[in-house]
PDB file of C-alpha atoms in Angstrom:
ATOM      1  CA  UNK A   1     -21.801  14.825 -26.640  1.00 72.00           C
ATOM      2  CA  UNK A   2     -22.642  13.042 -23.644  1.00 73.00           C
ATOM      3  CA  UNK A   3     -24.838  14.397 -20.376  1.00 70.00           C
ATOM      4  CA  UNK A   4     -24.607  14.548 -16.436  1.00 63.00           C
ATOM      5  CA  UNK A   5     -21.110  14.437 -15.929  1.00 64.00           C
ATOM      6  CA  UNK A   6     -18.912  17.441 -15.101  1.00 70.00           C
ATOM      7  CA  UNK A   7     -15.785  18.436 -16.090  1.00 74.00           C
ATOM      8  CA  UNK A   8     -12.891  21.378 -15.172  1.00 76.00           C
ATOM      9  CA  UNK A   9     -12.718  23.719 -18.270  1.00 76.00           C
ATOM     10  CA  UNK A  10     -10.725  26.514 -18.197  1.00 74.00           C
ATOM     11  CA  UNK A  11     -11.028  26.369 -14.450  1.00 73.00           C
ATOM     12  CA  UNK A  12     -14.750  26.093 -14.024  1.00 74.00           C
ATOM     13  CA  UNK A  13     -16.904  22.637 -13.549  1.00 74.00           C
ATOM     14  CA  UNK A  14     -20.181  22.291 -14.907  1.00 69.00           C
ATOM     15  CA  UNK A  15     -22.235  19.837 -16.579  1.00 67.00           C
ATOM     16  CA  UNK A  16     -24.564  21.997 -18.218  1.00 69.00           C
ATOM     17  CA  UNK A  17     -25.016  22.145 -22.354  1.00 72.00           C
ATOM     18  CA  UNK A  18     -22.677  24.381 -23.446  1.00 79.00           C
ATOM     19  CA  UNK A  19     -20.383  24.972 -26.654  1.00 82.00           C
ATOM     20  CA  UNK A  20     -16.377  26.318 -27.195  1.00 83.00           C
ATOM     21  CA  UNK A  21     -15.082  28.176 -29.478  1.00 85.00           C
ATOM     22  CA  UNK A  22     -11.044  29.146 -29.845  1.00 80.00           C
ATOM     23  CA  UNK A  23      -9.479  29.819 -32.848  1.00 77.00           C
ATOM     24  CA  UNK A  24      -5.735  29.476 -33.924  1.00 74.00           C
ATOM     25  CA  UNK A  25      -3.229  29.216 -31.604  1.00 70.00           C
ATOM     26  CA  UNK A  26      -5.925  29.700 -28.675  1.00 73.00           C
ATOM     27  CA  UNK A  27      -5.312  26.827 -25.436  1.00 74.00           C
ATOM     28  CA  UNK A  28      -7.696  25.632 -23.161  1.00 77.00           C
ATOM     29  CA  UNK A  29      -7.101  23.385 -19.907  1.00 77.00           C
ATOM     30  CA  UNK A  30      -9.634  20.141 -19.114  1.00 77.00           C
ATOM     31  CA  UNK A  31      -9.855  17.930 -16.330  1.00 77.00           C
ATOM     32  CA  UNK A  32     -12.224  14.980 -16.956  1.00 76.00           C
ATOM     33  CA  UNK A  33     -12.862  12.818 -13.528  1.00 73.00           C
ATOM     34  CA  UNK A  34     -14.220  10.024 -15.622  1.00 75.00           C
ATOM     35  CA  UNK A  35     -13.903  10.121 -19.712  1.00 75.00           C
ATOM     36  CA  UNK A  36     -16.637  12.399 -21.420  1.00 75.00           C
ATOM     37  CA  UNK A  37     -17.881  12.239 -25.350  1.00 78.00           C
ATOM     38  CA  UNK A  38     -17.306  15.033 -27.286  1.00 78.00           C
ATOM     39  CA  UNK A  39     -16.597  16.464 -30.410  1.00 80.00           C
ATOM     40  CA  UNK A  40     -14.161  19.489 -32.682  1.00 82.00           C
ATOM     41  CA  UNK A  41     -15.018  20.893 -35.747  1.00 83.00           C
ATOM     42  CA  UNK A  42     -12.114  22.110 -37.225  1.00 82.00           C
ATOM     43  CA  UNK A  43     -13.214  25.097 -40.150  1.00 82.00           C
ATOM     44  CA  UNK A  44     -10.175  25.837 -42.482  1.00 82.00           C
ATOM     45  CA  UNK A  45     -10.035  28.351 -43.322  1.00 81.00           C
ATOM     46  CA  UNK A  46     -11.169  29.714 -39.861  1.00 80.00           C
ATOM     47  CA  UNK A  47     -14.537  31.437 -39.489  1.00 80.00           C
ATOM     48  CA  UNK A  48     -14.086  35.022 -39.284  1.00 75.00           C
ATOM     49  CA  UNK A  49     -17.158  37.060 -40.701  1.00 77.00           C
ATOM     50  CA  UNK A  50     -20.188  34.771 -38.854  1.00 78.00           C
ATOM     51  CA  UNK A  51     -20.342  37.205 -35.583  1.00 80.00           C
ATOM     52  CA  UNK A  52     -19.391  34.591 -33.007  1.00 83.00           C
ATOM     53  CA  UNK A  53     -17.593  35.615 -30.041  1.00 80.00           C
ATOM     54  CA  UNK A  54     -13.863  36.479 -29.710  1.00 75.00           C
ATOM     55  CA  UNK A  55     -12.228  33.581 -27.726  1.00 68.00           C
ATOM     56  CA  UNK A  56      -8.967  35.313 -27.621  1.00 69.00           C
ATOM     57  CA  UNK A  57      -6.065  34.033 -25.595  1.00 71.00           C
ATOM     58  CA  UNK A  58      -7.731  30.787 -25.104  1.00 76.00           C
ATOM     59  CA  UNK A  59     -10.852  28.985 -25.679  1.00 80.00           C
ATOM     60  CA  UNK A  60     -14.216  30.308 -24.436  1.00 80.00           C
ATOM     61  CA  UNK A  61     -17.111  28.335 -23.268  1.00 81.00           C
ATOM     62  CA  UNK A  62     -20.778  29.510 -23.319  1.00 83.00           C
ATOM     63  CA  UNK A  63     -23.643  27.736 -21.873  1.00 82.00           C
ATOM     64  CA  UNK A  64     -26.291  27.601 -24.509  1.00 85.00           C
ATOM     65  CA  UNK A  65     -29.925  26.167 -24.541  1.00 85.00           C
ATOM     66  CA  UNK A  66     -30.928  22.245 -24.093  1.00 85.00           C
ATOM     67  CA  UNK A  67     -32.632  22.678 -27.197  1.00 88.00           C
ATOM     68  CA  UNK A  68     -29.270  24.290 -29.220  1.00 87.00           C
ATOM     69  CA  UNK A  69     -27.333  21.685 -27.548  1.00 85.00           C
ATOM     70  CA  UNK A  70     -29.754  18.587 -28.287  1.00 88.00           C
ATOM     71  CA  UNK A  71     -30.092  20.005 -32.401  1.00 90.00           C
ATOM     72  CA  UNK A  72     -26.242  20.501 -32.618  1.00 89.00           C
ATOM     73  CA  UNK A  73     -25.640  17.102 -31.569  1.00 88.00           C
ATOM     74  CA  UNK A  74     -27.849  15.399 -33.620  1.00 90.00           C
ATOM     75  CA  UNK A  75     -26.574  17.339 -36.655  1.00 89.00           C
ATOM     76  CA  UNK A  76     -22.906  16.299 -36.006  1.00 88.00           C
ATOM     77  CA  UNK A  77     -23.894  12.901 -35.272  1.00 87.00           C
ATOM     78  CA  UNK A  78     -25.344  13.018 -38.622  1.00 87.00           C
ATOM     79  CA  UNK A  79     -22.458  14.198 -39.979  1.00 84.00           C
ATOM     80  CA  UNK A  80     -20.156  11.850 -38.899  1.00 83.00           C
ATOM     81  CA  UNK A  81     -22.486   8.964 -39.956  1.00 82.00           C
ATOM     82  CA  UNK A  82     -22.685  10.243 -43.800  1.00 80.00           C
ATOM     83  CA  UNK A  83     -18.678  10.830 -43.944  1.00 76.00           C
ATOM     84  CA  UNK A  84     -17.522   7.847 -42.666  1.00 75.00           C
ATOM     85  CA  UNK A  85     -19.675   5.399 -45.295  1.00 71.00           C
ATOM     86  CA  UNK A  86     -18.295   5.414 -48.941  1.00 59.00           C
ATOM     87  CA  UNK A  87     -19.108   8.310 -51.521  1.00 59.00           C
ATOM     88  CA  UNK A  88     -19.320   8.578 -54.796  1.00 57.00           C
ATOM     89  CA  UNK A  89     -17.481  11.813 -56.744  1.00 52.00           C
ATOM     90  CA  UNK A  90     -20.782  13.081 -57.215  1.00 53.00           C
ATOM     91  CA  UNK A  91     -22.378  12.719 -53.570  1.00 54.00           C
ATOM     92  CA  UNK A  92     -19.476  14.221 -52.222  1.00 54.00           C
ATOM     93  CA  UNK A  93     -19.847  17.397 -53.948  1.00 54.00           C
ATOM     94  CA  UNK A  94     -22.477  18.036 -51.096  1.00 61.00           C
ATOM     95  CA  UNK A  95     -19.630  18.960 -49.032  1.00 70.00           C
ATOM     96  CA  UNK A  96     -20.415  22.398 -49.186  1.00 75.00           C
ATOM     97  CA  UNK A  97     -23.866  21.918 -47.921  1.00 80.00           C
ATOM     98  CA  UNK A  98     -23.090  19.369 -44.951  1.00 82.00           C
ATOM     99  CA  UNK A  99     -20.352  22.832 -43.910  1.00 83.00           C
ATOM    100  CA  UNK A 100     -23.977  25.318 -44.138  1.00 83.00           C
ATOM    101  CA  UNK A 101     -26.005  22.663 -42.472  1.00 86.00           C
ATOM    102  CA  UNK A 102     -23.370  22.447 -39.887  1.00 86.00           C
ATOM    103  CA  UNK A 103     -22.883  26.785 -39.969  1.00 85.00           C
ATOM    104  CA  UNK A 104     -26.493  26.903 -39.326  1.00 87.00           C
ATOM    105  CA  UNK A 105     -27.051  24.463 -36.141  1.00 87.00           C
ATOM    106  CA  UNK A 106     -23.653  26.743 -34.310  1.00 85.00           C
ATOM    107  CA  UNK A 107     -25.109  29.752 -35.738  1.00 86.00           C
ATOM    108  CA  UNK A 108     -28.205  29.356 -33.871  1.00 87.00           C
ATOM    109  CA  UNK A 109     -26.326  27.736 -30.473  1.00 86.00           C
ATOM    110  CA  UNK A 110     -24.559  31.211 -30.360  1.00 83.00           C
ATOM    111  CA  UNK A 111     -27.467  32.686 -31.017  1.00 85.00           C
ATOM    112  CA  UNK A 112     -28.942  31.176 -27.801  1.00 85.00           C
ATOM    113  CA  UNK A 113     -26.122  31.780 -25.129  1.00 82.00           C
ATOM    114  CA  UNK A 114     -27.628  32.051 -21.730  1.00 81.00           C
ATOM    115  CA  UNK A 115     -26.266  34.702 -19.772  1.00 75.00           C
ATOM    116  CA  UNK A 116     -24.143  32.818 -16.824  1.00 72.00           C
ATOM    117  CA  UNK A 117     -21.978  34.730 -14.231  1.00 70.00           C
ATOM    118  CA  UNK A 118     -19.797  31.242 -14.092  1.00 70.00           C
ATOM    119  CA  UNK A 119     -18.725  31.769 -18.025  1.00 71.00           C
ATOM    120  CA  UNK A 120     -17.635  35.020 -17.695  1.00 67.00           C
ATOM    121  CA  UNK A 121     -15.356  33.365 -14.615  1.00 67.00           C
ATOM    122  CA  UNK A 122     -14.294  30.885 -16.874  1.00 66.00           C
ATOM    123  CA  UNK A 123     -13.398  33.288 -19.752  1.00 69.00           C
ATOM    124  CA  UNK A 124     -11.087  35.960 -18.067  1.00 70.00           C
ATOM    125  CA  UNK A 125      -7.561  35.461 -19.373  1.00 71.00           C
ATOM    126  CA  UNK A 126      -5.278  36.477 -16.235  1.00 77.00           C
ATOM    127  CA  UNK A 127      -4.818  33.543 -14.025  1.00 80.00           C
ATOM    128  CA  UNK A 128      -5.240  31.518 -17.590  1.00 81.00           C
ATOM    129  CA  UNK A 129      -1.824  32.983 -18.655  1.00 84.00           C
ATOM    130  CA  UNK A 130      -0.602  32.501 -14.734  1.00 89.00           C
ATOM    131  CA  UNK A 131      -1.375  29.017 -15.111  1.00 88.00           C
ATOM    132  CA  UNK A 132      -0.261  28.524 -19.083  1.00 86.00           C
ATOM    133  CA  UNK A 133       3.310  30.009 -18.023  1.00 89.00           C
ATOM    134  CA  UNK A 134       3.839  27.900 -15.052  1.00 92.00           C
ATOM    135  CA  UNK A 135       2.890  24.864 -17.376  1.00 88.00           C
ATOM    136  CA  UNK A 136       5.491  26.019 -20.356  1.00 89.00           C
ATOM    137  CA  UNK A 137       8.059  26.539 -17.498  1.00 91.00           C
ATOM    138  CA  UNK A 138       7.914  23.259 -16.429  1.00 90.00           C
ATOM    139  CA  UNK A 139       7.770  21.447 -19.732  1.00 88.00           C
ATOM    140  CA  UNK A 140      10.886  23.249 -20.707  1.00 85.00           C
ATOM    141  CA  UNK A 141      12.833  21.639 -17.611  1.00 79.00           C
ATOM    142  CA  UNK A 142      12.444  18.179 -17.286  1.00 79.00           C
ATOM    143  CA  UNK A 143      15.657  17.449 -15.669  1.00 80.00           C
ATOM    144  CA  UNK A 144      14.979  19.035 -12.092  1.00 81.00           C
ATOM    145  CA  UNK A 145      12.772  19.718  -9.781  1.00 85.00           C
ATOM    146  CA  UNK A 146      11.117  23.153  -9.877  1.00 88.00           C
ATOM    147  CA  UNK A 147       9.526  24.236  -6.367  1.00 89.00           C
ATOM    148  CA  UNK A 148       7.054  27.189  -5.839  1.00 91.00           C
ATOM    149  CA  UNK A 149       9.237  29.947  -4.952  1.00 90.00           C
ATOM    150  CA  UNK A 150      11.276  29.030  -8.088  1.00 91.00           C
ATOM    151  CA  UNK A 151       8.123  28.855 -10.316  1.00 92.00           C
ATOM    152  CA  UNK A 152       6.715  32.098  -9.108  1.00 93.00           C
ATOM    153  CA  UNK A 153       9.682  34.077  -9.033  1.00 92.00           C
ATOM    154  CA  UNK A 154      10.387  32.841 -12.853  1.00 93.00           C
ATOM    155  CA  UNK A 155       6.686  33.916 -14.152  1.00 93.00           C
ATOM    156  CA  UNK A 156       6.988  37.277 -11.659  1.00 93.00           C
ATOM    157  CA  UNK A 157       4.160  36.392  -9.537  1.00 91.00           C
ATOM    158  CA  UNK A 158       3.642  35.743  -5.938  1.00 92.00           C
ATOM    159  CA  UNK A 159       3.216  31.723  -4.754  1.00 91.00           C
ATOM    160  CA  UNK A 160      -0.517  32.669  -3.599  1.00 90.00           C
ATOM    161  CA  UNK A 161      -1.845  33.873  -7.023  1.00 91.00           C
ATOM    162  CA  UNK A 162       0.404  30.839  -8.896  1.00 91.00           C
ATOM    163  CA  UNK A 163      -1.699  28.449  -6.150  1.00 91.00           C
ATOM    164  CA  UNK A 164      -4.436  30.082  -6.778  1.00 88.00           C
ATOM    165  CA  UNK A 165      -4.126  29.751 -10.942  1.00 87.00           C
ATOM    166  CA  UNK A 166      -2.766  25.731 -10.477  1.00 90.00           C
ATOM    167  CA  UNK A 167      -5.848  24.955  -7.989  1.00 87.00           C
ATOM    168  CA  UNK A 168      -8.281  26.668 -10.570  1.00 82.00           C
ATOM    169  CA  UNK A 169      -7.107  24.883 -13.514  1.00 82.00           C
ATOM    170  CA  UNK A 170      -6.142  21.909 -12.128  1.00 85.00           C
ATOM    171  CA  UNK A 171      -8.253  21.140  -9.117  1.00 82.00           C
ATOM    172  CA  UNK A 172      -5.097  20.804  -6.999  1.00 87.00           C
ATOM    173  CA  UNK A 173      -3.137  23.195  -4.798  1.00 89.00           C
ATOM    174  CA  UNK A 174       0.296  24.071  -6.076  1.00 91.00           C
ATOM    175  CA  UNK A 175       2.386  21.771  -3.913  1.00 92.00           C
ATOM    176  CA  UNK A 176       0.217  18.449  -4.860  1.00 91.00           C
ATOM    177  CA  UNK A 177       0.360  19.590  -8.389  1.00 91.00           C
ATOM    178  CA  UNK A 178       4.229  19.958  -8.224  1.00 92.00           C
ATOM    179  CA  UNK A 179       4.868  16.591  -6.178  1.00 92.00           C
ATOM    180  CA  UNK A 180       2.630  15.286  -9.073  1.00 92.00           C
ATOM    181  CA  UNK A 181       4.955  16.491 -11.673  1.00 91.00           C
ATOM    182  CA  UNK A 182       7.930  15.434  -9.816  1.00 92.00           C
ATOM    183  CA  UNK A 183       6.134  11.864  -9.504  1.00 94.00           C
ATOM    184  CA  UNK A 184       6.213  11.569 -12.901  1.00 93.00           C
ATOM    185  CA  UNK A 185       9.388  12.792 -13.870  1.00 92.00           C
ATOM    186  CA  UNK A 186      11.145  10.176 -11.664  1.00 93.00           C
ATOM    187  CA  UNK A 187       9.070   7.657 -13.341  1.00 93.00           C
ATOM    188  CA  UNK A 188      10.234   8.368 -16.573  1.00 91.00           C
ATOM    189  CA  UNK A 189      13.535   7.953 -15.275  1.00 91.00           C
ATOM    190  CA  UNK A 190      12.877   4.323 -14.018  1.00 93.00           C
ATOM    191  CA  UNK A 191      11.064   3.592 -17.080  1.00 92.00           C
ATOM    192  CA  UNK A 192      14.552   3.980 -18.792  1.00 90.00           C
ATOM    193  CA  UNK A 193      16.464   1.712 -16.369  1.00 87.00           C
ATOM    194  CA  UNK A 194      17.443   4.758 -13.614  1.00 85.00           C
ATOM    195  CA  UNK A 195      20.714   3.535 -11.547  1.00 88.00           C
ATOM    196  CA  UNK A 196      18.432   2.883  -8.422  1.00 91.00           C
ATOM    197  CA  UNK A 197      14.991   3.704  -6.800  1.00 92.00           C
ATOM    198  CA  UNK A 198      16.699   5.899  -4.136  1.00 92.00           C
ATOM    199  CA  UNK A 199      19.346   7.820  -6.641  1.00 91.00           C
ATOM    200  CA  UNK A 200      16.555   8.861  -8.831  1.00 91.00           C
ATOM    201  CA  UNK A 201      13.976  10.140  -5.885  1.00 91.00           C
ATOM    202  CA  UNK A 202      16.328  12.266  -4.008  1.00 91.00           C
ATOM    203  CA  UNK A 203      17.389  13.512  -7.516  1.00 90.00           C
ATOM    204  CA  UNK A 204      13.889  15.033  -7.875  1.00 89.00           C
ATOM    205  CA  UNK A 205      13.509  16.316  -4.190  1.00 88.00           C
ATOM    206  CA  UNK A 206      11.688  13.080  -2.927  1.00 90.00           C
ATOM    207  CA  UNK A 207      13.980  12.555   0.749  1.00 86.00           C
ATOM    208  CA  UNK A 208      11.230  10.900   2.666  1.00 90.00           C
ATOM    209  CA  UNK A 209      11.749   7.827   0.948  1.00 90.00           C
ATOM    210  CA  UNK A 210       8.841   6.187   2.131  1.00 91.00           C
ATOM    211  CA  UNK A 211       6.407   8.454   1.923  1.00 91.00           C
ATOM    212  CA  UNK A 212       7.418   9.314  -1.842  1.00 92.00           C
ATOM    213  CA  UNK A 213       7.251   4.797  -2.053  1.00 94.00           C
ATOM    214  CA  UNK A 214       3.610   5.222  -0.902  1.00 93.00           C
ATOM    215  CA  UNK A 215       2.846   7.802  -3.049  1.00 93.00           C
ATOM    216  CA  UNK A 216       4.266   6.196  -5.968  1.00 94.00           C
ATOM    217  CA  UNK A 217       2.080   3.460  -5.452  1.00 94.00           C
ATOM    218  CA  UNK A 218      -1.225   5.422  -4.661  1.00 93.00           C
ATOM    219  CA  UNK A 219      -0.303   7.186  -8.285  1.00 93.00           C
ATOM    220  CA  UNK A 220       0.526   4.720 -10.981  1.00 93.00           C
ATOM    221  CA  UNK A 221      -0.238   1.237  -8.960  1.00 94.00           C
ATOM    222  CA  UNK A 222       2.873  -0.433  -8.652  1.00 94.00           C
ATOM    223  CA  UNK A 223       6.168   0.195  -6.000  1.00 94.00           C
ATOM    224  CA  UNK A 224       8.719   1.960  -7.867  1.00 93.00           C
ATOM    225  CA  UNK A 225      10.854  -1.379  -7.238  1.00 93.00           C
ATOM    226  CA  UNK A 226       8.692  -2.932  -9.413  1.00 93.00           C
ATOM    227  CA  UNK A 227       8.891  -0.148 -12.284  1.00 92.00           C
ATOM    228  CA  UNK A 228      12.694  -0.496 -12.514  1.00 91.00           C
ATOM    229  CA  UNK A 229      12.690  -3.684 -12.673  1.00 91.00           C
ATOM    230  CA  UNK A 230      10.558  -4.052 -15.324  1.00 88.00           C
ATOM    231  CA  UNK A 231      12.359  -1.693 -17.435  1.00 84.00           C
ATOM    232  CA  UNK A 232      15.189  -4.243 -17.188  1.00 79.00           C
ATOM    233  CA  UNK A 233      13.119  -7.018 -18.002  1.00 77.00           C
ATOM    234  CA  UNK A 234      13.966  -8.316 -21.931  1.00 68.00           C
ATOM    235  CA  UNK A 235      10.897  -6.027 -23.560  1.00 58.00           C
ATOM    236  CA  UNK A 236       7.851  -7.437 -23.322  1.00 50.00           C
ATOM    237  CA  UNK A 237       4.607  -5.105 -24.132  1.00 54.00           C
ATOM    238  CA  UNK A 238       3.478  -3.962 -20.752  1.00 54.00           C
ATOM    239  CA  UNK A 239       0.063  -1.971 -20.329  1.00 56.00           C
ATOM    240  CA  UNK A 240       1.026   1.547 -17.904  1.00 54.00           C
ATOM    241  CA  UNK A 241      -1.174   1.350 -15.047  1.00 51.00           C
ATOM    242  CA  UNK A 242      -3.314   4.772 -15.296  1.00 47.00           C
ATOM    243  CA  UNK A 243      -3.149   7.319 -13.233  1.00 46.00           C
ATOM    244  CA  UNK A 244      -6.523   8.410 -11.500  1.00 48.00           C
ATOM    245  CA  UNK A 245      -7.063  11.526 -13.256  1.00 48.00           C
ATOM    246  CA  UNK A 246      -7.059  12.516 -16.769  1.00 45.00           C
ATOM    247  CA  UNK A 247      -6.147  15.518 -17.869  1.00 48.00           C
ATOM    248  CA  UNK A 248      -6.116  17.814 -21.178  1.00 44.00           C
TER     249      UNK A 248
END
């Protein structure tokens, strides 16, 4: 909804117009560098029989025409202004024809993809599933650390095509997106009163203590000295400094 700004979608930044379709049980992967506007539609049931493209595994992206982009927006804009004031019974039986307006305005955005060599990049599925594996593998075990050899050899790839998927994806190499994890894992641990700084870093691989204090701080603002001890402090609400990139 917004214009200028790129972001990492499914692996690929741009900051041209462009629309994304998935359907159920389809993933996609964002990093945003500063926060962006924009907006889902949500069609239950889902749209099967309009000719759109297949997302597949996950989410596609197409880069479409200023003007498609500049008409859709308006029309959801408009959208969102009419449903969020009060209706009577009878003014919201229009429902069905704020759904065709809106059918019509993504209608013709498909209609006017522009042929990009980038979006075909963007919509291949292989490193996708590298990436969504490695990212279900560590969700599943927060209690250790998981290091590359480890990862790979779980999802039955080698390290250079799991870097490869992570630093796509991500916009990090594998190691920094691992010492990231790791990072925050320990700070969950202080958050919930860990026995000590030290214990809880060398738990989750961090033996230059040190250089994981510094990085601690460069990451969420604050020593990790200072974490703990707030987590022993009689609760008081606290705001969690953020960390400098958001991710989806």
């Amino acid at each position: 909804m917004d214009d200028g700004v790129p972001m990492r979608f499914n692996g690929v930044e741009r900051d041209r117009a462009v629309i994304v379709l998935g359907g159920g049980g389809a993933f996609y992967t964002s990093v945003e560098e500063t926060p962006r506007q924009y907006a889902s539609v949500i069609f239950t049931p889902e749209m099967v029989d309009r000719g759109w493209p297949n997302p597949g595994l996950h989410f596609s992206i197409h880069e479409i025409s200023q003007r498609a982009q500049d008409r859709l927006r308006e029309v959801v804009r408009q959208v969102l202004l009419v449903t969020s004031e009060q209706v009577t019974i009878a003014e919201f039986a229009t429902g069905a024809s704020i759904k065709e307006t809106l059918l019509a305005v993504i209608d013709n955005a498909f209609a006017e993809i522009v042929p990009a060599k980038w979006a075909t990049r963007a919509n291949t599925t292989r490193q996708f599933k590298v990436f969504n594996d490695a990212r279900a593998i560590l969700a599943g075990d927060v209690a250790h650390p998981i290091y590359s050899g480890e990862l790979a050899r779980q999802i039955g790839v080698s390290v250079r095509t799991l870097h490869d998927a992570i630093l796509r994806y991500r916009g990090v190499s594998l190691h920094r997106y691992l010492k990231l994890r790791r990072l925050w894992l320990v700070r969950q641990q202080l958050l919930a009163g860990a026995p000590s700084v030290k214990a809880c870093a060398l738990a989750y691989g961090f033996w230059h203590l040190s250089d994981f204090s510094r990085s601690y701080r460069s990451q969420f603002g604050e020593a990790p000295s200072e974490t703990l001890a707030a987590s022993r402090r009689p609760s008081v609400p606290r705001a969690d400094p953020s960390s400098r990139r958001h991710e989806s």
